[in-house]
Short mmCIF file of C-alpha atoms in Angstrom, two decimals:
data_model
loop_
_atom_site.label_atom_id
_atom_site.label_comp_id
_atom_site.label_asym_id
_atom_site.label_seq_id
_atom_site.Cartn_x
_atom_site.Cartn_y
_atom_site.Cartn_z
CA MET A 1 -6.85 -3.48 -9.54
CA SER A 2 -9.99 -5.61 -9.53
CA ALA A 3 -10.89 -7.82 -6.62
CA PRO A 4 -9.52 -11.36 -6.99
CA GLY A 5 -11.87 -14.16 -7.91
CA PRO A 6 -12.13 -17.41 -5.94
CA THR A 7 -8.95 -18.96 -7.29
CA ALA A 8 -6.96 -15.75 -6.89
CA ALA A 9 -8.31 -15.28 -3.38
CA GLN A 10 -7.19 -18.79 -2.47
CA ALA A 11 -3.69 -18.10 -3.73
CA LEU A 12 -3.41 -14.69 -2.11
CA ALA A 13 -4.27 -15.97 1.33
CA THR A 14 -2.56 -19.34 1.37
CA GLY A 15 -0.12 -19.54 -1.51
CA SER A 16 -1.60 -22.87 -2.48
CA GLY A 17 -1.95 -23.88 -6.08
CA SER A 18 -4.94 -26.13 -5.46
CA VAL A 19 -8.52 -25.06 -4.77
CA PRO A 20 -10.71 -27.34 -2.64
CA CYS A 21 -14.44 -27.64 -3.18
CA ALA A 22 -16.43 -24.62 -2.07
CA VAL A 23 -18.77 -24.89 0.89
CA PRO A 24 -21.13 -22.32 2.44
CA GLY A 25 -19.27 -19.46 4.09
CA ARG A 26 -16.14 -20.13 2.03
CA LEU A 27 -14.68 -18.58 -1.14
CA GLY A 28 -13.09 -21.20 -3.34
CA GLY A 29 -12.81 -23.47 -0.31
CA LEU A 30 -11.12 -20.70 1.70
CA PRO A 31 -12.87 -19.06 4.69
CA VAL A 32 -13.78 -15.52 3.63
CA ARG A 33 -12.50 -14.22 6.97
CA ARG A 34 -8.98 -15.33 6.01
CA LEU A 35 -8.99 -12.72 3.24
CA LEU A 36 -9.59 -9.89 5.71
CA PRO A 37 -7.46 -8.62 8.62
CA THR A 38 -8.08 -9.80 12.18
CA PRO A 39 -6.75 -8.45 15.50
CA LEU A 40 -4.63 -11.52 16.30
CA GLY A 41 -3.84 -12.93 12.87
CA THR A 42 -2.85 -9.65 11.19
CA PRO A 43 -2.57 -6.95 13.88
CA PHE A 44 -0.72 -4.41 11.71
CA THR A 45 -3.25 -4.50 8.89
CA PHE A 46 -6.22 -4.61 11.26
CA GLY A 47 -5.04 -1.72 13.43
CA TYR A 48 -3.96 0.39 10.49
CA ALA A 49 -7.26 -0.27 8.69
CA ALA A 50 -9.14 0.92 11.78
CA VAL A 51 -7.16 4.18 11.77
CA LEU A 52 -7.77 4.68 8.05
CA ALA A 53 -11.48 4.02 8.52
CA ALA A 54 -11.59 6.69 11.23
CA THR A 55 -9.74 9.30 9.17
CA SER A 56 -11.87 8.50 6.12
CA TYR A 57 -15.01 9.00 8.19
CA LEU A 58 -13.64 12.32 9.44
CA ALA A 59 -12.82 13.43 5.90
CA ASP A 60 -16.35 12.52 4.78
CA GLN A 61 -18.17 14.22 7.65
CA ALA A 62 -16.09 17.31 8.47
CA HIS A 63 -16.24 20.68 6.70
CA PRO A 64 -14.32 20.57 3.40
CA ALA A 65 -12.15 23.54 4.36
CA PHE A 66 -11.12 21.82 7.59
CA VAL A 67 -10.36 18.58 5.78
CA HIS A 68 -8.29 20.43 3.18
CA ALA A 69 -6.32 22.10 5.97
CA LEU A 70 -5.62 18.68 7.52
CA HIS A 71 -4.50 17.26 4.19
CA GLN A 72 -2.30 20.26 3.54
CA ALA A 73 -0.68 19.95 6.98
CA SER A 74 -0.10 16.23 6.32
CA SER A 75 1.37 16.74 2.86
CA THR A 76 4.83 15.35 2.15
CA ASP A 77 5.72 18.26 -0.11
CA VAL A 78 9.29 19.55 -0.21
CA ALA A 79 8.58 22.44 2.15
CA HIS A 80 7.12 20.16 4.84
CA LEU A 81 9.78 17.49 4.38
CA ALA A 82 12.50 20.09 4.87
CA ARG A 83 11.02 21.24 8.18
CA HIS A 84 9.28 18.21 9.73
CA PRO A 85 10.20 15.10 7.71
CA VAL A 86 9.27 12.39 10.23
CA LEU A 87 6.00 14.06 11.24
CA VAL A 88 4.66 14.51 7.72
CA LEU A 89 5.79 11.08 6.56
CA ILE A 90 3.68 9.62 9.35
CA ALA A 91 0.75 12.03 8.97
CA SER A 92 0.52 11.61 5.19
CA ALA A 93 0.01 7.86 5.62
CA LEU A 94 -3.10 8.40 7.74
CA TRP A 95 -5.29 9.34 4.79
CA ILE A 96 -6.73 7.55 1.75
CA VAL A 97 -7.09 9.65 -1.38
CA GLY A 98 -10.68 9.09 -2.46
CA GLY A 99 -11.75 7.76 0.92
CA ILE A 100 -12.75 4.30 2.00
CA ALA A 101 -14.27 3.51 -1.42
CA SER A 102 -10.94 4.05 -3.18
CA PRO A 103 -9.42 1.05 -5.03
CA TYR A 104 -6.33 1.55 -2.88
CA ALA A 105 -8.43 0.98 0.25
CA VAL A 106 -9.58 -2.40 -1.11
CA GLY A 107 -6.04 -3.18 -2.22
CA PHE A 108 -4.74 -2.29 1.21
CA LEU A 109 -7.06 -4.77 2.95
CA LEU A 110 -6.48 -7.70 0.58
CA VAL A 111 -2.78 -7.22 -0.19
CA LEU A 112 -1.56 -6.27 3.29
CA THR A 113 -3.61 -9.07 4.87
CA ALA A 114 -2.07 -11.63 2.51
CA LEU A 115 1.44 -10.22 2.96
CA GLU A 116 1.20 -10.13 6.75
CA ARG A 117 -0.15 -13.69 6.94
CA ARG A 118 2.84 -14.87 4.91
CA THR A 119 5.71 -12.85 6.34
CA GLY A 120 4.59 -11.70 9.78
CA THR A 121 3.67 -8.31 11.20
CA ALA A 122 7.10 -6.69 11.29
CA TRP A 123 7.95 -7.58 7.69
CA ALA A 124 4.60 -6.50 6.28
CA ALA A 125 4.83 -3.18 8.12
CA GLY A 126 8.44 -2.78 6.98
CA VAL A 127 7.60 -3.32 3.30
CA PHE A 128 4.71 -0.87 3.46
CA LEU A 129 6.74 1.82 5.24
CA LEU A 130 9.74 1.29 2.96
CA GLY A 131 7.58 1.89 -0.10
CA HIS A 132 5.86 4.89 1.47
CA VAL A 133 9.05 6.61 2.63
CA ALA A 134 11.45 5.69 -0.18
CA ALA A 135 9.04 6.49 -3.03
CA THR A 136 8.09 9.78 -1.38
CA LEU A 137 11.72 10.85 -1.09
CA ALA A 138 12.52 9.57 -4.60
CA THR A 139 9.82 11.85 -6.05
CA GLU A 140 10.01 14.92 -3.82
CA VAL A 141 13.80 15.36 -3.71
CA PRO A 142 13.99 15.80 -7.51
CA VAL A 143 11.17 18.36 -7.27
CA GLY A 144 13.20 20.36 -4.77
CA LEU A 145 16.31 20.18 -6.94
CA ALA A 146 14.30 21.22 -10.01
CA VAL A 147 12.99 24.26 -8.16
CA LEU A 148 16.55 25.22 -7.14
CA ALA A 149 17.64 24.87 -10.77
CA GLY A 150 14.78 27.07 -11.94
CA VAL A 151 13.13 24.29 -13.93
CA LEU A 152 9.98 24.23 -11.78
CA PRO A 153 8.18 27.15 -10.12
CA VAL A 154 8.51 27.81 -6.39
CA GLY A 155 4.90 26.73 -5.94
CA SER A 156 5.99 23.14 -6.62
CA LEU A 157 7.51 23.10 -3.14
CA HIS A 158 3.98 23.08 -1.73
CA ARG A 159 2.29 20.49 -3.97
CA LEU A 160 -0.36 18.44 -2.13
CA ASP A 161 0.93 14.90 -1.58
CA TYR A 162 -0.58 12.45 0.90
CA GLY A 163 -2.08 8.95 1.06
CA ILE A 164 -1.25 5.25 1.31
CA SER A 165 -0.84 4.48 -2.39
CA PHE A 166 2.99 4.23 -2.36
CA GLY A 167 2.87 1.75 0.51
CA VAL A 168 0.16 -0.29 -1.19
CA ALA A 169 2.08 -0.36 -4.49
CA ALA A 170 5.22 -1.59 -2.72
CA SER A 171 3.17 -4.25 -0.92
CA VAL A 172 1.68 -5.45 -4.22
CA GLY A 173 5.18 -5.80 -5.66
CA SER A 174 6.45 -7.64 -2.60
CA LEU A 175 3.46 -9.99 -2.35
CA ALA A 176 3.79 -10.92 -6.01
CA GLY A 177 7.11 -12.56 -5.25
CA LEU A 178 5.37 -14.98 -2.89
CA LEU A 179 2.70 -16.06 -5.35
CA SER A 180 2.83 -18.85 -7.88
CA PRO A 181 3.82 -17.68 -11.40
CA TRP A 182 0.29 -18.05 -12.81
CA LEU A 183 -0.88 -15.32 -10.45
CA ARG A 184 2.38 -13.37 -9.96
CA TRP A 185 2.84 -12.19 -13.53
CA PRO A 186 -0.79 -11.27 -14.30
CA LEU A 187 -0.84 -9.29 -11.04
CA LEU A 188 2.39 -7.43 -11.82
CA ILE A 189 1.56 -6.85 -15.49
CA GLY A 190 -2.01 -5.78 -14.78
CA PHE A 191 -1.17 -3.48 -11.89
CA GLY A 192 1.95 -2.14 -13.61
CA SER A 193 0.08 -1.41 -16.86
CA VAL A 194 -2.46 0.68 -14.95
CA LEU A 195 0.37 2.66 -13.34
CA VAL A 196 2.10 3.17 -16.71
CA GLN A 197 -1.17 4.33 -18.28
CA ASP A 198 -1.63 6.87 -15.48
CA LEU A 199 1.90 8.13 -16.05
CA ILE A 200 1.34 8.48 -19.81
CA LEU A 201 -1.74 10.62 -19.17
CA LEU A 202 0.49 13.06 -17.23
CA ALA A 203 -2.31 14.02 -14.84
CA ASP A 204 0.15 13.92 -11.92
CA PRO A 205 3.51 12.68 -13.23
CA VAL A 206 5.30 13.04 -9.88
CA THR A 207 2.83 10.84 -7.98
CA ASP A 208 2.32 8.44 -10.90
CA GLY A 209 6.07 7.99 -11.25
CA GLY A 210 6.24 7.37 -7.51
CA HIS A 211 3.77 4.50 -7.85
CA LEU A 212 6.06 2.75 -10.32
CA ILE A 213 9.06 3.38 -8.07
CA ALA A 214 7.16 1.91 -5.10
CA LEU A 215 6.17 -1.15 -7.14
CA ALA A 216 9.83 -1.67 -8.09
CA ILE A 217 10.84 -1.32 -4.43
CA GLY A 218 8.39 -4.08 -3.55
CA VAL A 219 9.80 -6.34 -6.26
CA ALA A 220 13.30 -5.65 -4.91
CA THR A 221 12.26 -7.17 -1.56
CA TRP A 222 11.61 -10.61 -3.09
CA PRO A 223 14.83 -12.24 -1.82
CA LEU A 224 14.07 -11.08 1.74
CA VAL A 225 10.36 -11.88 1.88
CA ARG A 226 10.86 -15.25 0.19
CA GLN A 227 13.41 -16.18 2.84
CA ARG A 228 10.98 -15.03 5.49
CA HIS A 229 8.12 -16.98 3.90
CA ARG A 230 10.26 -20.12 3.73
CA PHE A 231 10.86 -20.02 7.50
CA PRO A 232 7.77 -18.23 8.88
CA ARG A 233 7.05 -17.75 12.55
CA PRO A 234 3.82 -19.24 13.85
CA VAL A 235 0.91 -16.84 13.31
CA ALA A 236 -2.25 -16.92 15.41
CA ARG A 237 -5.09 -18.38 13.37
CA ARG A 238 -7.93 -15.99 13.97
#
């Protein structure tokens, strides 16, 4: 997903359909800092981003074998989910596939910031975690059943699966419901078409299918987040 331009940025952060005149230090009339997380304004996104930055730095600087061992231990594969479900669901969300330069890292900052500013910390965190957990279970449980049925090899129980992409996909779907139609549908169609293209290529059908499931989960939250956005709690302007 490409970074939003000035008009899109305005809509993502404020939900407004109008764009005031630009002035220095502003993007489309909107302070650039409003597009990024802050400790008081968006504590969930800011704190989580700090953790992801730290783990991405570790993954970049540490020995590859050590990093692979950490990723393997954090994997939400069937074998790990059967033994330590809560632990691996948490640990797997501490890493970004591709590191801090990944498109999902950029999407995390922009989408989660916008969602948290609209709905509040608890709701933004809830949407992200719902997508992460539900899409993981929706993809890994069928893998386990397929192995039991003899359709997939036993090695499929240990497939490497970690990262924030399911949570980001769910957050994109949820945020789209709070945007005006001129931005909502291009965002959904554009993001969804990329996910469908990945699935058609069959490079990793389990994960790629999970992205579409997570996006659908986010869309399913529209009635709840719209109600929340209609009656928002005051959020610190920082």
